[in-house]
Coordinates of C-alpha atoms in Angstrom, one line a residue:
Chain A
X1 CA -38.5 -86.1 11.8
X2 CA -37.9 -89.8 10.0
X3 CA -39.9 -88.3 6.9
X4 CA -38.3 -84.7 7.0
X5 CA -34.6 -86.9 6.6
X6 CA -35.3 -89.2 3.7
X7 CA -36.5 -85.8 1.8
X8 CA -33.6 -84.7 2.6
X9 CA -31.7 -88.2 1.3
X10 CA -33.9 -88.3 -1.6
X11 CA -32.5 -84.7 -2.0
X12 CA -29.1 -85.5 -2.2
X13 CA -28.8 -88.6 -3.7
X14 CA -30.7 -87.2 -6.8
X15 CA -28.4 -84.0 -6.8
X16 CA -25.3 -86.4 -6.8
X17 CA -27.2 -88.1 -9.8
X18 CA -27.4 -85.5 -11.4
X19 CA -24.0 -83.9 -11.1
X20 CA -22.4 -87.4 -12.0
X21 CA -24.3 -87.0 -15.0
X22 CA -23.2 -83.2 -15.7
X23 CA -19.3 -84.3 -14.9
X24 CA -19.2 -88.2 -16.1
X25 CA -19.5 -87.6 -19.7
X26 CA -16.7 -85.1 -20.2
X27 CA -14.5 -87.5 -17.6
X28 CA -15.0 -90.3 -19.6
X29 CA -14.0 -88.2 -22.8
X30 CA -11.4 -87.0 -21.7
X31 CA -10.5 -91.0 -20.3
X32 CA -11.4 -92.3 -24.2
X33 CA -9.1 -89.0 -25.6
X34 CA -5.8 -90.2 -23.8
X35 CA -6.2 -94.0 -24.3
X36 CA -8.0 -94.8 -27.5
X37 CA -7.2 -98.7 -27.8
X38 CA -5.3 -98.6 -24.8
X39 CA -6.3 -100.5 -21.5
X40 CA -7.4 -98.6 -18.7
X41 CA -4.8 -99.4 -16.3
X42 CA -2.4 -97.7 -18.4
X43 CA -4.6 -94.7 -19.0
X44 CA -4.5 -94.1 -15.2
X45 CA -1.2 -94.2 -15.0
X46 CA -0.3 -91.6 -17.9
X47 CA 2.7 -89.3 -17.0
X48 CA 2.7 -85.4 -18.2
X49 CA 5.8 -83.3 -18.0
X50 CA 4.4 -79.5 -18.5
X51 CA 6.9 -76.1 -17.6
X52 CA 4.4 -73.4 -16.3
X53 CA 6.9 -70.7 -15.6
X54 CA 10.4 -70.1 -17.3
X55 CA 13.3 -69.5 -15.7
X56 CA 13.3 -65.5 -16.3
X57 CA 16.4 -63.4 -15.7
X58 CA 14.3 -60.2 -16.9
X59 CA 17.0 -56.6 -18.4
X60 CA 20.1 -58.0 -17.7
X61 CA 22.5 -55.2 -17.6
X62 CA 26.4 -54.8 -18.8
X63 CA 28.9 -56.3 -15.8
X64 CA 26.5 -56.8 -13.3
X65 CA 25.3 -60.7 -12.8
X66 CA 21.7 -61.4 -12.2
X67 CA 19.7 -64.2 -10.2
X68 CA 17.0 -65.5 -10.9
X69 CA 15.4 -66.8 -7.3
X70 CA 13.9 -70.0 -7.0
X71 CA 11.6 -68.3 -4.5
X72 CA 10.1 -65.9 -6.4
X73 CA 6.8 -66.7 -8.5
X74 CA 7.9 -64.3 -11.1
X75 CA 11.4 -65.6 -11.2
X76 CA 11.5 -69.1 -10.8
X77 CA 11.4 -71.7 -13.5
X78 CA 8.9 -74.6 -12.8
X79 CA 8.2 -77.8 -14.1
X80 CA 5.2 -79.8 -13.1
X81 CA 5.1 -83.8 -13.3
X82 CA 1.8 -85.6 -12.7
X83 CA 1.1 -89.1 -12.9
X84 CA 0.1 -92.0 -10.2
X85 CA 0.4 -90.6 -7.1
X86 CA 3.1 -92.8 -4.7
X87 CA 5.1 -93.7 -8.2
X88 CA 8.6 -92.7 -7.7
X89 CA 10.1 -90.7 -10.9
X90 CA 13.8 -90.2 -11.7
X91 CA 14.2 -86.9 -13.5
X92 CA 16.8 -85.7 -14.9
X93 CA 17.9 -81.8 -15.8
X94 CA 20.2 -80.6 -18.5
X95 CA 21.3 -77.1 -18.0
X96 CA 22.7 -74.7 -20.4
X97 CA 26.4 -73.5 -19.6
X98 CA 25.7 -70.6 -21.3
X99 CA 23.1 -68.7 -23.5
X100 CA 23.2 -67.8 -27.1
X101 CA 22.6 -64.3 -29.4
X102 CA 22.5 -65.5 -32.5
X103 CA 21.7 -62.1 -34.0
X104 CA 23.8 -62.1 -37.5
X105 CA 27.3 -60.4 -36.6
X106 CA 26.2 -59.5 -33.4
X107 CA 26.4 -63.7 -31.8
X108 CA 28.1 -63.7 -28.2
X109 CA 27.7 -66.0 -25.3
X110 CA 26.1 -65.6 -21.8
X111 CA 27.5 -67.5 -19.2
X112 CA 24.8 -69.0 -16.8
X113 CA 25.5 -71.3 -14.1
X114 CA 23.2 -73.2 -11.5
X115 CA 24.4 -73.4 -7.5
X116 CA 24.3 -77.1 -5.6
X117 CA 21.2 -75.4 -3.8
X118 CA 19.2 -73.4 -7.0
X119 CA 16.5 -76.4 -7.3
X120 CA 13.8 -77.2 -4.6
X121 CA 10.9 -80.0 -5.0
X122 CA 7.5 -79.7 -3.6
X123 CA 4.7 -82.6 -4.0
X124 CA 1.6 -81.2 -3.3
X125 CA 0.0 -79.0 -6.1
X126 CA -0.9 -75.7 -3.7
X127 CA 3.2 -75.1 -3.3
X128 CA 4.4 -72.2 -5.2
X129 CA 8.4 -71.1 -5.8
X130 CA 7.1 -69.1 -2.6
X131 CA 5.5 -70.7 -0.5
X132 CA 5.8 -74.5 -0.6
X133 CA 3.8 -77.1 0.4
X134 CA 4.2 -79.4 3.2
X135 CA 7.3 -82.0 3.0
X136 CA 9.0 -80.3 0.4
X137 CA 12.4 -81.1 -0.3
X138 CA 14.6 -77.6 -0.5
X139 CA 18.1 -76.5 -1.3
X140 CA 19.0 -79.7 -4.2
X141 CA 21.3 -79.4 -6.7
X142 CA 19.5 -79.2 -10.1
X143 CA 22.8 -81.3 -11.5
X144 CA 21.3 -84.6 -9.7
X145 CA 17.6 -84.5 -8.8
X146 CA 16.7 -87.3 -6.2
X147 CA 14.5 -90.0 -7.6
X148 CA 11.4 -88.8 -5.4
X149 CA 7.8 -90.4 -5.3
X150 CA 5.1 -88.3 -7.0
X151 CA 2.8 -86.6 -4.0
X152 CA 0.0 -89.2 -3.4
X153 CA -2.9 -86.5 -2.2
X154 CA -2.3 -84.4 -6.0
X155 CA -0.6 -86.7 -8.3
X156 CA 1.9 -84.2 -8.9
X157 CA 5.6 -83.1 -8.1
X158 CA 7.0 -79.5 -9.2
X159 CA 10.1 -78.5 -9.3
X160 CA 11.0 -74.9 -8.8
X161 CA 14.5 -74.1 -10.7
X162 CA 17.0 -70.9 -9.9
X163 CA 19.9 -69.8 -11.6
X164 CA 22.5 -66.6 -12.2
X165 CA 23.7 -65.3 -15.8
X166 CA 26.8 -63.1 -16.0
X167 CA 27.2 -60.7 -18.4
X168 CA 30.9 -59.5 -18.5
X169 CA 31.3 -55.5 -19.3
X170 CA 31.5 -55.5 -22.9
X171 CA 28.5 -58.3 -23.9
X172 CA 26.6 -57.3 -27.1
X173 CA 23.3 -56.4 -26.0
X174 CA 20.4 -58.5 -27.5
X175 CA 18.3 -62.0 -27.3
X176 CA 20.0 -64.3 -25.6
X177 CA 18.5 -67.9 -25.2
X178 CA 19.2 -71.3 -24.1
X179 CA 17.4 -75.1 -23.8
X180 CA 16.6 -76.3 -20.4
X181 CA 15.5 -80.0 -20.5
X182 CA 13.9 -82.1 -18.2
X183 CA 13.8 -85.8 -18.6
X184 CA 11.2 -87.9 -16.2
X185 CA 10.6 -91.4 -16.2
X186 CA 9.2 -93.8 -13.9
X187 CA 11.9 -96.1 -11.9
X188 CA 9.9 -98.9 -11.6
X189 CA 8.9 -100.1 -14.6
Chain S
X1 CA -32.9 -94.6 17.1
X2 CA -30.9 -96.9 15.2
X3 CA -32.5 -96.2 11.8
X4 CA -32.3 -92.9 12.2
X5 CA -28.5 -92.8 13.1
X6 CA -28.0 -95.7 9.4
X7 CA -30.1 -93.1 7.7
X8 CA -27.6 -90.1 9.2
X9 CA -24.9 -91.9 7.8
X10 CA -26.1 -92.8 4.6
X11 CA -26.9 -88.6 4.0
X12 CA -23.1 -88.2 5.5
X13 CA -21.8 -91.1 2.6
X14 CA -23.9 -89.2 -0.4
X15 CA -22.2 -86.3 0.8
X16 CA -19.0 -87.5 0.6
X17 CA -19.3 -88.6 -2.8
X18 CA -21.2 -85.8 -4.3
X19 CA -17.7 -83.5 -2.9
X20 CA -15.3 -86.9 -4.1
X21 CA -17.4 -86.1 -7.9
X22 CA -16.8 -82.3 -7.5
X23 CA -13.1 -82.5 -6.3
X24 CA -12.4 -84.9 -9.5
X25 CA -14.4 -82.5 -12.1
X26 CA -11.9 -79.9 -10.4
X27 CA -9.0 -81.6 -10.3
X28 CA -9.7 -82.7 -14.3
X29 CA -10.9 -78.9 -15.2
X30 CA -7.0 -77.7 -13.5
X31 CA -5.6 -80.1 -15.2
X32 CA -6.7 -79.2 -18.9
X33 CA -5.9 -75.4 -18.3
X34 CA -2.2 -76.4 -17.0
X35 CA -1.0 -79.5 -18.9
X36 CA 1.5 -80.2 -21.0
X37 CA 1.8 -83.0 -23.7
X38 CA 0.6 -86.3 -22.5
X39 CA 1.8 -89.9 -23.3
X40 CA 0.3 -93.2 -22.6
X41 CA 0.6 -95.8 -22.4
X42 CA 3.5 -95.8 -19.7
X43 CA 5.4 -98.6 -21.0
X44 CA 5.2 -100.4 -24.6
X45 CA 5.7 -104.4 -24.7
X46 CA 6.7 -106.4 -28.0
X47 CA 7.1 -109.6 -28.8
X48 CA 8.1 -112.3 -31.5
X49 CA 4.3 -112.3 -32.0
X50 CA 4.1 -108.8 -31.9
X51 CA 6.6 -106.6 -33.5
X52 CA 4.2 -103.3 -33.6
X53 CA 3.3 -101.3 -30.9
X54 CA 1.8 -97.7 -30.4
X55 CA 1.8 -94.7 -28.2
X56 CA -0.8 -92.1 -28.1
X57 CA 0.9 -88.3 -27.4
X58 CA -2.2 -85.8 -26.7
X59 CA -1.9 -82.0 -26.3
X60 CA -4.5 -80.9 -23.9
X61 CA -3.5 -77.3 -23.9
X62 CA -4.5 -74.2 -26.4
X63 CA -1.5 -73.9 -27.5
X64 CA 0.9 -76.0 -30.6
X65 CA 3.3 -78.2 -29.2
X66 CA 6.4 -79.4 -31.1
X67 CA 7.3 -82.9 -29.9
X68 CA 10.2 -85.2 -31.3
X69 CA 10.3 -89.1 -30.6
X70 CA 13.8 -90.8 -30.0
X71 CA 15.6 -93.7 -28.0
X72 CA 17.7 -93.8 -25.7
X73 CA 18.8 -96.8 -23.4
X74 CA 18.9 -96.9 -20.1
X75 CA 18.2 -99.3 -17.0
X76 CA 17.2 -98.2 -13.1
X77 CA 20.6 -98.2 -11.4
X78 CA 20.8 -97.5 -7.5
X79 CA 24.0 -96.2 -5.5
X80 CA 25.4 -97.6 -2.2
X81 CA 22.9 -95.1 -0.3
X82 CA 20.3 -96.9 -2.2
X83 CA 19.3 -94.1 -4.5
X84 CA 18.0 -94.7 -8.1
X85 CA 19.4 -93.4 -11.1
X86 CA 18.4 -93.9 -14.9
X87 CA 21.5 -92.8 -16.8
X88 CA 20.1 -92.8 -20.2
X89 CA 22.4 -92.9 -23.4
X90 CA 21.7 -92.4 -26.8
X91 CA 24.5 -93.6 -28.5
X92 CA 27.7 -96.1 -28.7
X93 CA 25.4 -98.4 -26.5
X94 CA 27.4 -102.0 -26.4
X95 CA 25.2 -103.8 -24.3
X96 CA 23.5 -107.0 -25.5
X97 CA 20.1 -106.5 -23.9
X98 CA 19.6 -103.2 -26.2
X99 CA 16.6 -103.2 -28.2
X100 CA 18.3 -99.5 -29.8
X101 CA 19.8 -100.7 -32.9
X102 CA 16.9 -102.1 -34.4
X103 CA 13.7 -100.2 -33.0
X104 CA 11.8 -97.9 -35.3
X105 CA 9.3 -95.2 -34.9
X106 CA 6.8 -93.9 -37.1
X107 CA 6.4 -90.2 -37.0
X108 CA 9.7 -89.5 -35.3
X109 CA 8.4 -85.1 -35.6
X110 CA 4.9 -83.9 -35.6
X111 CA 3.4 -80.4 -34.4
X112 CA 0.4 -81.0 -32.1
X113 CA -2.3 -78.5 -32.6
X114 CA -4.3 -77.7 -29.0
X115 CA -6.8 -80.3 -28.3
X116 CA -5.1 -83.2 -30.8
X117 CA -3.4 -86.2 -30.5
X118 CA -1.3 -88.5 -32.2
X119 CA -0.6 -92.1 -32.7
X120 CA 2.8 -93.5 -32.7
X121 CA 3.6 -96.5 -33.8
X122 CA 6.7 -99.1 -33.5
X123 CA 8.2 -101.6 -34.8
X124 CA 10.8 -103.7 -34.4
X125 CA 13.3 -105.8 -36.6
X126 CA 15.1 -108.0 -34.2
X127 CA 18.2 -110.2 -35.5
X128 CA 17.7 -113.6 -36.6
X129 CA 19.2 -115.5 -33.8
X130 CA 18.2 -113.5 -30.6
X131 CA 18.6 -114.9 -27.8
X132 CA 15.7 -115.8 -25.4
X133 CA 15.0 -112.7 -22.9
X134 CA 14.0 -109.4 -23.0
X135 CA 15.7 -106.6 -24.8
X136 CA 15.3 -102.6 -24.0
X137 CA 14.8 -99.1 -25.2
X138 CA 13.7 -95.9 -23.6
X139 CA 11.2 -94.1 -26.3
X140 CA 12.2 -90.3 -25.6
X141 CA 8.8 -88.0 -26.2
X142 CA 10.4 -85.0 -26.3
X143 CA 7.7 -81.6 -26.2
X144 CA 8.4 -78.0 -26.5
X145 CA 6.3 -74.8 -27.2
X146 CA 5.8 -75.2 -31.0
X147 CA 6.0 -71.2 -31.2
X148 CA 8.6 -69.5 -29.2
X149 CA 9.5 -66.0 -29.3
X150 CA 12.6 -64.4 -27.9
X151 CA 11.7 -61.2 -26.0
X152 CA 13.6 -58.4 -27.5
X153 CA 15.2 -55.4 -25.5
X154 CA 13.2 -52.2 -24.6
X155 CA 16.3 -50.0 -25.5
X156 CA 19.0 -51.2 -28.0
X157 CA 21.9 -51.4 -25.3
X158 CA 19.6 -54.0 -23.0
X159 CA 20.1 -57.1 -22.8
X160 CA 17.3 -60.1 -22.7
X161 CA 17.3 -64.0 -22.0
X162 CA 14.7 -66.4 -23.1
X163 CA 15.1 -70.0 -21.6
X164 CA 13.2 -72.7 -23.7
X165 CA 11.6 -75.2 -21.0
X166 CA 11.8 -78.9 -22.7
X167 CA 10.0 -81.7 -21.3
X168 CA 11.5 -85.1 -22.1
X169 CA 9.5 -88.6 -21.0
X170 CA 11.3 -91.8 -20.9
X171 CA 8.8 -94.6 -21.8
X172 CA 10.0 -98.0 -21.2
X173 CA 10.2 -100.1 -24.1
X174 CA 10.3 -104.0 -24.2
X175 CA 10.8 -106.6 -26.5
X176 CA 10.1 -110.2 -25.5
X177 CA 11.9 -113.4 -27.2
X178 CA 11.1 -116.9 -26.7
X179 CA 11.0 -118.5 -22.9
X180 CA 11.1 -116.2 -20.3
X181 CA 12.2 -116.2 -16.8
X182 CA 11.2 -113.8 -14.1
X183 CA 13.4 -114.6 -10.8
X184 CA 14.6 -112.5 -8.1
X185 CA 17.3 -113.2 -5.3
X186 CA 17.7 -111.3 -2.2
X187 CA 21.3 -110.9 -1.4
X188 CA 21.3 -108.9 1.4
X189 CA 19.0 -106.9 3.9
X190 CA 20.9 -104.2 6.0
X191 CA 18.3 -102.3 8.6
X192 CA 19.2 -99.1 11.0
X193 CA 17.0 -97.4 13.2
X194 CA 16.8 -94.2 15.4
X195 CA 14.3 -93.1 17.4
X196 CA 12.0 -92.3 14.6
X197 CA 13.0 -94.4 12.1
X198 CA 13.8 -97.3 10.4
X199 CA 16.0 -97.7 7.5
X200 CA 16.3 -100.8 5.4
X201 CA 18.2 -101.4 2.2
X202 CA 17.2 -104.1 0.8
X203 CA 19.7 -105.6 -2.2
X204 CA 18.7 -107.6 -5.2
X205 CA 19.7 -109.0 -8.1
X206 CA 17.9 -110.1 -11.4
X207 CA 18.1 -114.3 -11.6
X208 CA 16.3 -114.4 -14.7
X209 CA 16.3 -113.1 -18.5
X210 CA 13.4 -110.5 -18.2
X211 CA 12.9 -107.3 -15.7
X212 CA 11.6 -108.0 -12.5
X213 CA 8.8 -106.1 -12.1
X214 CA 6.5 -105.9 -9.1
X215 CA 6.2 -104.4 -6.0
X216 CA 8.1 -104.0 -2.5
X217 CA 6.4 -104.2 0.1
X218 CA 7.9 -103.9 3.5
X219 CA 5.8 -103.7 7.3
X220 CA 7.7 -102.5 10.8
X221 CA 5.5 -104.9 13.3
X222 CA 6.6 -104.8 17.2
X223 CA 7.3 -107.6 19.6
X224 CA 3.4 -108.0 19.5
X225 CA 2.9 -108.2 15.9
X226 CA 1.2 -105.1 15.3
X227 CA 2.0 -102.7 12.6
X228 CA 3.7 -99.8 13.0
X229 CA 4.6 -98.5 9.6
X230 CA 3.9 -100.4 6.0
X231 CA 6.2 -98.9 2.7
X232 CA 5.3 -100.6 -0.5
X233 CA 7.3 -99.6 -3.8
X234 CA 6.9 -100.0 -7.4
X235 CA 9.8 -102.5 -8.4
X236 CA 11.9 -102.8 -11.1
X237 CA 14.9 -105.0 -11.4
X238 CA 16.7 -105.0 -14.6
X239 CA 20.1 -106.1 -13.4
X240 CA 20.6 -105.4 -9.5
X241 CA 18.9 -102.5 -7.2
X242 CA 19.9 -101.7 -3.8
X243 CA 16.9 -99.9 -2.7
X244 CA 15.9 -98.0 0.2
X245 CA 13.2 -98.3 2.4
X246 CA 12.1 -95.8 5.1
X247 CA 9.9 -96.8 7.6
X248 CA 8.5 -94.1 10.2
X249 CA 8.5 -95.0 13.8
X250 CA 4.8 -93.8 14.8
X251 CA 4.4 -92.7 18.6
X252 CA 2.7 -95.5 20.8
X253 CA 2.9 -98.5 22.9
X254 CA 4.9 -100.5 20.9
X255 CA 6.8 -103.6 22.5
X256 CA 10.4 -104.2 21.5
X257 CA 11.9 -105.8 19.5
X258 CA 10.6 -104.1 16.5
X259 CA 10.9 -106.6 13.1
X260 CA 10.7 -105.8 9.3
X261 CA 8.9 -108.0 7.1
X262 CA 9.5 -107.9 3.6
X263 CA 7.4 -109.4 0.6
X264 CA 8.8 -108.7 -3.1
X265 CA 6.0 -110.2 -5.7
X266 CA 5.2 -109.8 -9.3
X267 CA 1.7 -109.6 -8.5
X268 CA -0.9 -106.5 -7.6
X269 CA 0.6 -103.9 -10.3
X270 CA -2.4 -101.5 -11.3
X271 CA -0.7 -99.4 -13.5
X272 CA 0.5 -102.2 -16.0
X273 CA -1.7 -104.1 -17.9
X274 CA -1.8 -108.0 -16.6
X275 CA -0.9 -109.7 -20.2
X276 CA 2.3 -107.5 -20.0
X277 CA 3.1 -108.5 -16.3
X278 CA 5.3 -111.6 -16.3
X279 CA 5.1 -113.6 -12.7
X280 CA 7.9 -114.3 -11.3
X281 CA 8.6 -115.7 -7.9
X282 CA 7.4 -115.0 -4.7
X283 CA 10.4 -113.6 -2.0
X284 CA 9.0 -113.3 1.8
X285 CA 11.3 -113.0 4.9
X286 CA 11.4 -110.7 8.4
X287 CA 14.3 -109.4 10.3
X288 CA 15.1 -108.4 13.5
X289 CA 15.6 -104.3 14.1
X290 CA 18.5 -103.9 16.1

């Protein structure tokens, strides 16, 4: 029984060998990547601001205004913020008040406006504009994000944005677009 | 009996670090399909004895990005509920700790093919007669898609919206100047409590001529000196901060009356490099919750 067990530990501890040197290498180049010159401490604590979804309106049509739902996956615009997990972050959104066809002597403007409630916050990296994840913060206004810690189990905060254009009855049809920015920094440093 | 339970454990410890190894080669594979442009180092420290400094921006993903350095300046503010703010501005900046007017960047514009990264590098030409202290900017990495294309309408009277999705970091920027002083005062504690909870806000103000940075750390403990809940915060004390701590009331046999003890200290930062910590003093007291 005693023998049949440290088989079974030599096993294991050579398959953890062996997967640590499979993985290790392209950790550590990715580690070397980031912080060439740079001490590790500060690697770790590297912050990344990425959008994974727009905020998509889809056909907008003539007179009638259209939502884009913070809830819906194909709607939703998200950002994504990782970084050291338990950091708090103070971001910072600057919404378009309208959008812009700058189609030569066809430009008009589309007027787009976010609610108090169009922006939700979810810390966990499973959450979707869906279905979030546990503790997720719901119904803020995207005019002043809380400062909020980034989730400790993922190293990662999301934020799921909504919004509503509307078109009056006579806008030009064609590309309309605007800037949405997102400014994150850490508050204490 | 007894080996045989050691050895049990040991096989239950090599398992949990073969799935730690996989859950980190997961974690770093998601991580290169999703992100964005990354910066590090988190904050950049310069001196009299050294005016240069660098950044690294790296674009993990397969596609171009566009990204554009700037500064801005800005300091952590907090509200009377104890919420923090960075109001960051970019221009007509009058205050005398602002590093703005005379920070430089070198690029200030690149495009970031996939799987590159750049070095930036700063430098700064401080006036003569600075006074001792430190002085700050926010270094703005600003990233965007560097190919966009605006959808165009299936039938000529549609319309279509594109929304460009800018990400923006503020790094912190420092410049250091002769003797420096890192000193904090407590001016006030205020604590509330429900059944659940406990709410302090703890106010501060900055005694000295740099940031105070360190770290917050505040324990619930009952009659009996146990804990109950523990809270510790990255700090940052530019000019004053009224922050808020919450501390959860956990369910148990806790004896009444329930205190908070505080400890603010420059010391036990991971995420900034030692050299670039400067100690300050050490602030410990409790309180009673009512």
């Amino acid at each position: 029984m005693y023998r049949g067990l440290r088989y079974i530990k030599s096993w294991l501890e050579t398959g953890v060998v062996l997967v640590a040197l499979l993985i290790g290498p392209s950790i550590i180049i990715k580690a070397q990547d980031v912080g060439t010159g740079i001490a590790t401490a500060n690697v770790l604590a590297a912050l990344t601001v990425t959008s994974t979804h727009d905020l998509a309106f889809g056909d907008v049509v003539q007179g009638v205004q259209k939502i884009a739902d913070k809830t819906v996956v194909a709607e939703a615009g998200v950002f994504q913020v990782t970084g050291a997990g338990g950091s708090e972050i103070s971001m910072y959104l600057q919404l378009p008040p309208y959008l812009w066809n700058n189609t030569p002597n066809n430009e008009d403007r589309l007027i787009c406006a976010f609610t108090t409630t169009d922006a939700d916050i979810d810390t966990t990296a499973v959450g979707t504009p869906a279905a979030h994840g546990a503790g997720a913060l719901v119904d803020l206004d995207p005019h002043g994000l809380p400062d909020t810690a980034i989730g400790v189990a993922d190293n990662i905060l999301q934020i799921f944005l909504g919004g509503t254009v509307y078109p009056s009855v006579d806008q030009r049809a064609g590309s309309y677009t605007a800037d949405i920015i997102l400014t994150v920094a850490y508050t204490g440093a | 009996m007894d080996s045989g339970k050691s050895l049990d454990k040991h096989i239950q410890k090599s398992a949990r670090f073969g799935a730690f190894l996989f859950i980190i080669f997961f974690l770093a594979t998601i991580s290169e399909l999703t992100a964005g442009v990354l910066v590090a180092p988190t904050s950049v420290i310069l001196s009299d004895k050294k005016r240069t400094g660098r950044l690294t921006v790296q674009n993990p993903t397969d596609r171009p990005k566009q990204v554009q350095i700037s500064f801005s300046f800005g300091v952590p503010v907090s509200d009377s509920a104890g919420n923090i703010r960075l109001n960051l501005q970019d221009s007509a900046v009058t205050d005398e700790r602002s590093a703005l007017d005379w920070i430089k960047a070198f690029p200030k514009k690149m495009i970031l093919e996939p799987n590159t990264s750049q070095v930036v590098r700063f430098l700064a030409r401080p006036p003569k007669d600075l006074a001792d202290g430190e002085y700050w900017a926010r270094i703005m990495v600003r990233s965007q898609e560097g190919e966009t294309s605006i959808p165009l309408p299936t039938e000529d009277d549609k319309i279509t919206t594109k929304l460009n999705m800018i990400m923006q970091t503020a790094i912190v920027l420092k410049y250091r100047s002769g003797n420096l002083i890192s000193k904090l005062e407590v001016r006030g504690t205020e604590v509330f409590s429900t059944d659940t909870m406990v709410t302090a806000f703890i106010d501060m103000v900055n005694r000295g001529n740099v940031s105070y940075v360190g770290i917050l750390d505040c324990r619930l403990v009952d009659a009996k000196g146990r804990e109950i809940s523990s809270n510790d915060i990255d700090l940052a004390v530019y000019r004053e901060l009224k922050r808020k701590v919450r501390l959860p009331i956990f369910s148990g046999n806790y004896a009444k009356p329930f205190k908070l003890e505080v400890s603010i200290s420059t010391e036990g930062r991971k995420d900034i490099a030692a050299e670039d910590l400067i100690a300050g003093n050490r602030i410990e007291y409790s309180t009673t919750v009512p």
